[in-house]
XYZ file of C-alpha atoms in Angstrom:
322
model
C -11.600 8.052 15.330
C -11.568 6.123 18.598
C -8.362 4.244 19.591
C -9.963 0.814 19.090
C -10.769 1.584 15.461
C -7.282 3.024 14.839
C -5.666 -0.161 16.184
C -8.138 -2.312 14.263
C -7.473 -0.506 10.972
C -3.682 -0.617 11.459
C -3.742 -4.304 12.433
C -5.824 -5.537 9.521
C -4.073 -3.308 6.968
C -0.803 -4.810 8.217
C -2.212 -8.348 7.809
C -3.345 -7.508 4.265
C 0.023 -5.960 3.399
C 1.892 -9.046 4.607
C -0.563 -11.831 3.766
C -1.713 -10.967 0.244
C 1.765 -10.510 -1.355
C 3.162 -13.426 0.680
C 0.559 -15.953 -0.458
C 0.624 -14.648 -4.036
C 4.423 -15.030 -4.072
C 4.118 -18.696 -3.110
C 1.409 -19.362 -5.716
C 3.349 -17.611 -8.505
C 6.603 -19.319 -7.511
C 5.120 -22.815 -7.675
C 3.177 -21.965 -10.847
C 6.495 -20.980 -12.444
C 8.151 -24.130 -11.063
C 5.348 -26.285 -12.462
C 5.625 -24.577 -15.869
C 9.377 -25.193 -16.188
C 9.583 -28.602 -14.464
C 6.251 -29.995 -15.636
C 5.369 -31.465 -12.240
C 5.485 -30.409 -8.587
C 6.530 -32.497 -5.616
C 3.684 -33.637 -3.350
C 4.760 -31.290 -0.544
C 4.775 -28.404 -3.054
C 1.217 -29.277 -4.126
C 0.085 -29.260 -0.484
C 1.800 -25.901 0.164
C 0.129 -24.483 -2.975
C -3.277 -25.533 -1.632
C -2.404 -23.992 1.737
C -1.395 -20.676 0.150
C -4.623 -20.625 -1.921
C -6.853 -21.057 1.134
C -4.772 -18.603 3.174
C -5.061 -15.976 0.445
C -8.870 -16.244 0.449
C -8.921 -15.973 4.275
C -6.864 -12.760 4.221
C -8.933 -11.259 1.395
C -12.349 -12.067 2.885
C -11.524 -11.125 6.457
C -8.692 -8.584 6.355
C -10.062 -6.214 3.711
C -13.670 -5.907 5.038
C -12.386 -5.433 8.612
C -9.934 -2.729 7.519
C -12.610 -0.920 5.467
C -15.094 -1.085 8.353
C -12.507 0.335 10.770
C -11.854 3.393 8.577
C -15.554 4.173 8.301
C -17.007 2.258 5.361
C -20.433 0.786 6.101
C -22.973 -1.472 4.385
C -20.328 -3.388 2.454
C -22.637 -6.360 1.811
C -26.311 -7.200 1.778
C -27.653 -10.333 3.481
C -26.758 -12.660 0.601
C -23.321 -11.096 0.276
C -22.684 -11.620 3.986
C -23.822 -15.236 3.833
C -21.452 -15.907 0.911
C -18.467 -14.086 2.461
C -18.786 -15.685 5.904
C -19.480 -19.147 4.478
C -16.477 -19.101 2.113
C -14.264 -17.612 4.836
C -15.221 -20.336 7.330
C -14.536 -23.076 4.767
C -11.149 -21.632 3.749
C -10.046 -21.057 7.350
C -10.986 -24.654 8.192
C -9.143 -25.875 5.082
C -6.077 -23.899 6.144
C -6.034 -25.946 9.366
C -6.724 -29.232 7.558
C -4.063 -28.702 4.881
C -1.447 -27.754 7.500
C -2.307 -31.004 9.279
C -2.057 -32.894 5.971
C 1.373 -31.355 5.342
C 2.659 -32.409 8.766
C 1.256 -35.950 8.324
C 2.778 -36.237 4.852
C 6.171 -35.132 6.168
C 5.802 -37.641 8.986
C 5.271 -40.435 6.433
C 8.132 -39.130 4.306
C 10.692 -39.345 7.121
C 9.326 -42.660 8.414
C 11.153 -45.956 7.780
C 10.804 -47.524 4.309
C 9.423 -50.794 5.625
C 6.024 -52.492 6.024
C 3.039 -50.149 6.290
C 5.248 -47.060 6.048
C 6.402 -48.157 2.586
C 2.783 -48.645 1.491
C 1.896 -45.166 2.784
C 4.903 -43.631 1.010
C 3.633 -45.091 -2.272
C -0.084 -44.333 -1.905
C -0.237 -41.021 -0.026
C 1.186 -38.803 -2.828
C -1.470 -40.129 -5.232
C -4.209 -39.680 -2.629
C -3.474 -36.027 -1.716
C -5.947 -34.466 -4.249
C -8.733 -36.799 -3.051
C -7.963 -36.071 0.609
C -8.144 -32.319 -0.061
C -11.479 -32.747 -1.894
C -12.875 -34.866 0.950
C -11.810 -32.320 3.599
C -13.293 -29.495 1.529
C -16.625 -31.335 1.188
C -16.638 -32.090 4.925
C -16.050 -28.450 5.843
C -18.705 -27.290 3.371
C -21.214 -29.404 5.318
C -19.969 -28.340 8.776
C -20.047 -24.624 7.902
C -23.534 -24.677 6.352
C -25.307 -23.881 9.634
C -23.453 -20.586 10.061
C -24.594 -19.225 6.688
C -28.308 -19.333 7.542
C -27.745 -17.202 10.685
C -25.620 -14.552 8.884
C -27.029 -11.113 8.034
C -25.850 -7.676 6.970
C -25.078 -5.159 9.736
C -27.001 -1.865 9.514
C -26.139 -0.191 12.845
C -29.291 -1.517 14.486
C -29.549 -2.979 17.983
C -27.457 -6.118 18.282
C -29.445 -9.029 19.778
C -28.017 -11.510 22.256
C -25.899 -14.478 21.134
C -24.485 -12.596 18.161
C -21.006 -12.572 16.637
C -20.607 -8.974 15.507
C -18.007 -8.462 12.760
C -19.257 -4.878 12.153
C -19.700 -5.522 8.425
C -21.825 -8.638 8.998
C -23.392 -10.290 12.024
C -24.007 -13.947 12.862
C -27.101 -14.150 15.088
C -28.039 -17.477 16.679
C -31.630 -18.165 17.767
C -30.679 -19.320 21.268
C -27.776 -19.894 23.612
C -27.851 -23.630 22.822
C -27.222 -22.937 19.129
C -24.620 -20.278 19.988
C -22.692 -22.564 22.341
C -23.134 -25.685 20.204
C -21.743 -23.948 17.119
C -18.730 -22.709 19.062
C -17.989 -26.084 20.653
C -18.314 -27.827 17.273
C -15.645 -25.601 15.720
C -13.337 -25.977 18.731
C -13.622 -29.780 18.647
C -13.019 -29.897 14.891
C -9.930 -27.694 15.161
C -8.700 -29.594 18.213
C -8.834 -32.929 16.363
C -6.539 -31.612 13.656
C -4.246 -29.907 16.185
C -3.849 -33.186 18.122
C -3.078 -35.029 14.871
C -0.539 -32.318 13.988
C 1.033 -32.635 17.433
C 1.423 -36.423 17.125
C 2.963 -36.072 13.649
C 5.274 -33.299 14.848
C 6.316 -35.350 17.889
C 7.155 -38.339 15.695
C 9.168 -36.142 13.302
C 11.127 -34.647 16.217
C 11.859 -38.132 17.545
C 13.111 -39.351 14.142
C 15.205 -36.210 13.591
C 16.784 -36.653 17.026
C 17.735 -40.294 16.398
C 18.855 -39.470 12.863
C 21.088 -36.678 14.209
C 22.726 -39.055 16.679
C 23.291 -41.598 13.897
C 24.884 -39.025 11.604
C 27.251 -37.898 14.369
C 28.370 -41.437 15.158
C 28.907 -42.259 11.472
C 30.501 -38.859 10.737
C 28.936 -38.787 7.289
C 26.331 -36.801 5.440
C 23.639 -37.750 2.952
C 22.408 -34.889 0.792
C 18.889 -36.312 0.343
C 18.535 -37.016 4.048
C 19.685 -33.481 4.843
C 17.050 -32.064 2.480
C 14.365 -34.197 4.136
C 15.516 -33.078 7.587
C 15.433 -29.404 6.526
C 11.927 -29.835 5.081
C 10.809 -31.542 8.296
C 12.147 -28.668 10.401
C 10.268 -26.189 8.188
C 7.027 -28.150 8.673
C 7.638 -28.270 12.438
C 8.064 -24.489 12.501
C 4.787 -24.092 10.591
C 2.934 -26.430 12.961
C 4.396 -24.651 16.008
C 3.213 -21.292 14.665
C -0.280 -22.668 14.104
C -0.543 -24.300 17.538
C 0.494 -21.052 19.288
C -1.986 -18.946 17.313
C -4.683 -21.625 17.683
C -4.249 -21.545 21.469
C -4.506 -17.751 21.672
C -7.463 -17.643 19.273
C -9.406 -20.311 21.158
C -8.784 -18.754 24.571
C -10.589 -15.653 23.301
C -13.173 -17.792 21.441
C -14.055 -19.750 24.612
C -14.489 -16.456 26.471
C -16.929 -15.212 23.814
C -19.002 -18.373 24.237
C -19.385 -17.660 27.961
C -21.053 -14.255 27.499
C -24.210 -13.277 25.663
C -22.853 -9.931 24.405
C -19.221 -9.658 23.337
C -17.386 -6.335 23.552
C -16.225 -5.146 20.074
C -12.578 -5.031 21.242
C -12.728 -8.712 22.235
C -14.350 -9.623 18.927
C -11.681 -7.660 17.010
C -8.917 -9.459 18.906
C -10.378 -12.884 18.153
C -10.848 -12.114 14.463
C -7.307 -10.721 14.227
C -5.791 -13.809 15.865
C -7.877 -16.095 13.630
C -6.380 -14.408 10.545
C -2.754 -14.207 11.721
C -1.759 -17.705 10.599
C -2.995 -17.112 7.045
C -1.036 -13.856 6.854
C 2.227 -14.871 8.559
C 2.673 -18.505 7.478
C 3.806 -17.490 3.931
C 6.751 -15.613 5.486
C 7.810 -18.772 7.307
C 7.354 -20.922 4.190
C 9.444 -18.538 2.056
C 12.121 -18.168 4.745
C 12.538 -21.937 5.260
C 12.311 -23.022 1.616
C 15.806 -22.886 0.118
C 14.468 -22.830 -3.447
C 13.033 -19.369 -2.822
C 16.472 -18.164 -1.672
C 18.194 -19.784 -4.688
C 15.676 -18.258 -7.121
C 16.036 -14.845 -5.482
C 19.842 -14.966 -5.608
C 19.749 -16.071 -9.271
C 17.340 -13.245 -10.098
C 19.561 -10.699 -8.343
C 22.632 -12.058 -10.168
C 20.865 -11.790 -13.538
C 19.727 -8.239 -12.753
C 23.263 -7.275 -11.706
C 24.715 -8.793 -14.881
C 22.090 -6.999 -16.992
C 22.984 -3.684 -15.373
C 26.689 -4.305 -16.014
C 26.014 -5.153 -19.671
C 23.787 -2.084 -20.023
C 26.492 0.071 -18.425
C 29.182 -1.330 -20.721
C 26.986 -0.772 -23.771
C 26.287 2.837 -22.733
C 30.019 3.505 -22.248
C 30.817 2.078 -25.683
C 28.109 4.231 -27.277
C 29.525 7.369 -25.601
C 33.058 6.492 -26.826
C 31.793 5.943 -30.358
C 30.042 9.314 -30.305
C 33.205 11.044 -29.072
C 35.265 9.442 -31.842
């Protein structure tokens, strides 16, 4: 096996190993929370949507890429490829949109409770499901063009202006279509990244002024501290996305400038495009204190159960000896 395929297989298997359990953990955690509490907070609902879309991204991109790298061929026919690429594109776009929604919601949450901010604080939580549906419908329309140019890959000669994923190919009829498609996706992603950046900048500004206020007053508000911690977690998530977005689009812009893309370049771009969906659950779990509390409670219960089991076993042995 050539070095490129070894690296490709190792990289995507690693993404699958991290991303699938990570996103499933978030979904199961909030499902359990919803079952016992009856209702989730708005930020929890948004994170649940994010984990759902991220899970689909990792499944539809990580697994086929890993299987292709280790030698499996003809994974899908033409219709299968169209469905896989179409759903992947929608879910990747929704991952961006929902991250942006989360940062905007947190921005509203930490904003002052006056005027328009107060109106947003009241209406935005109720509007989140409709916003998600609207964004999903929008991305379904935007991604439709890609599906009609997607075909199965059967080791034949690759034509010009083709995105070769090695299990499927996306072949555009001309350079205009090839470039136009690429620019459309960059502009769409850039709009959400700019919105994220503005929201993140506003949150940082508020946190800075809030920190100065707290120092001068020498007091602490538990609810404000929770909001500040949640804001910092969202900022970390947005920072991760912006970094990965920048790297991904540098490679993506390069691919738009050439008619035939080297497989190593294509592999790099696809890997970078999937990194956020695989690694963001780690950041969410690490920065959400409820995960830590639940884990510590679980460990305490397990430890207590072992102690009770050990005590019971000792008593049984003593009874037998008597």
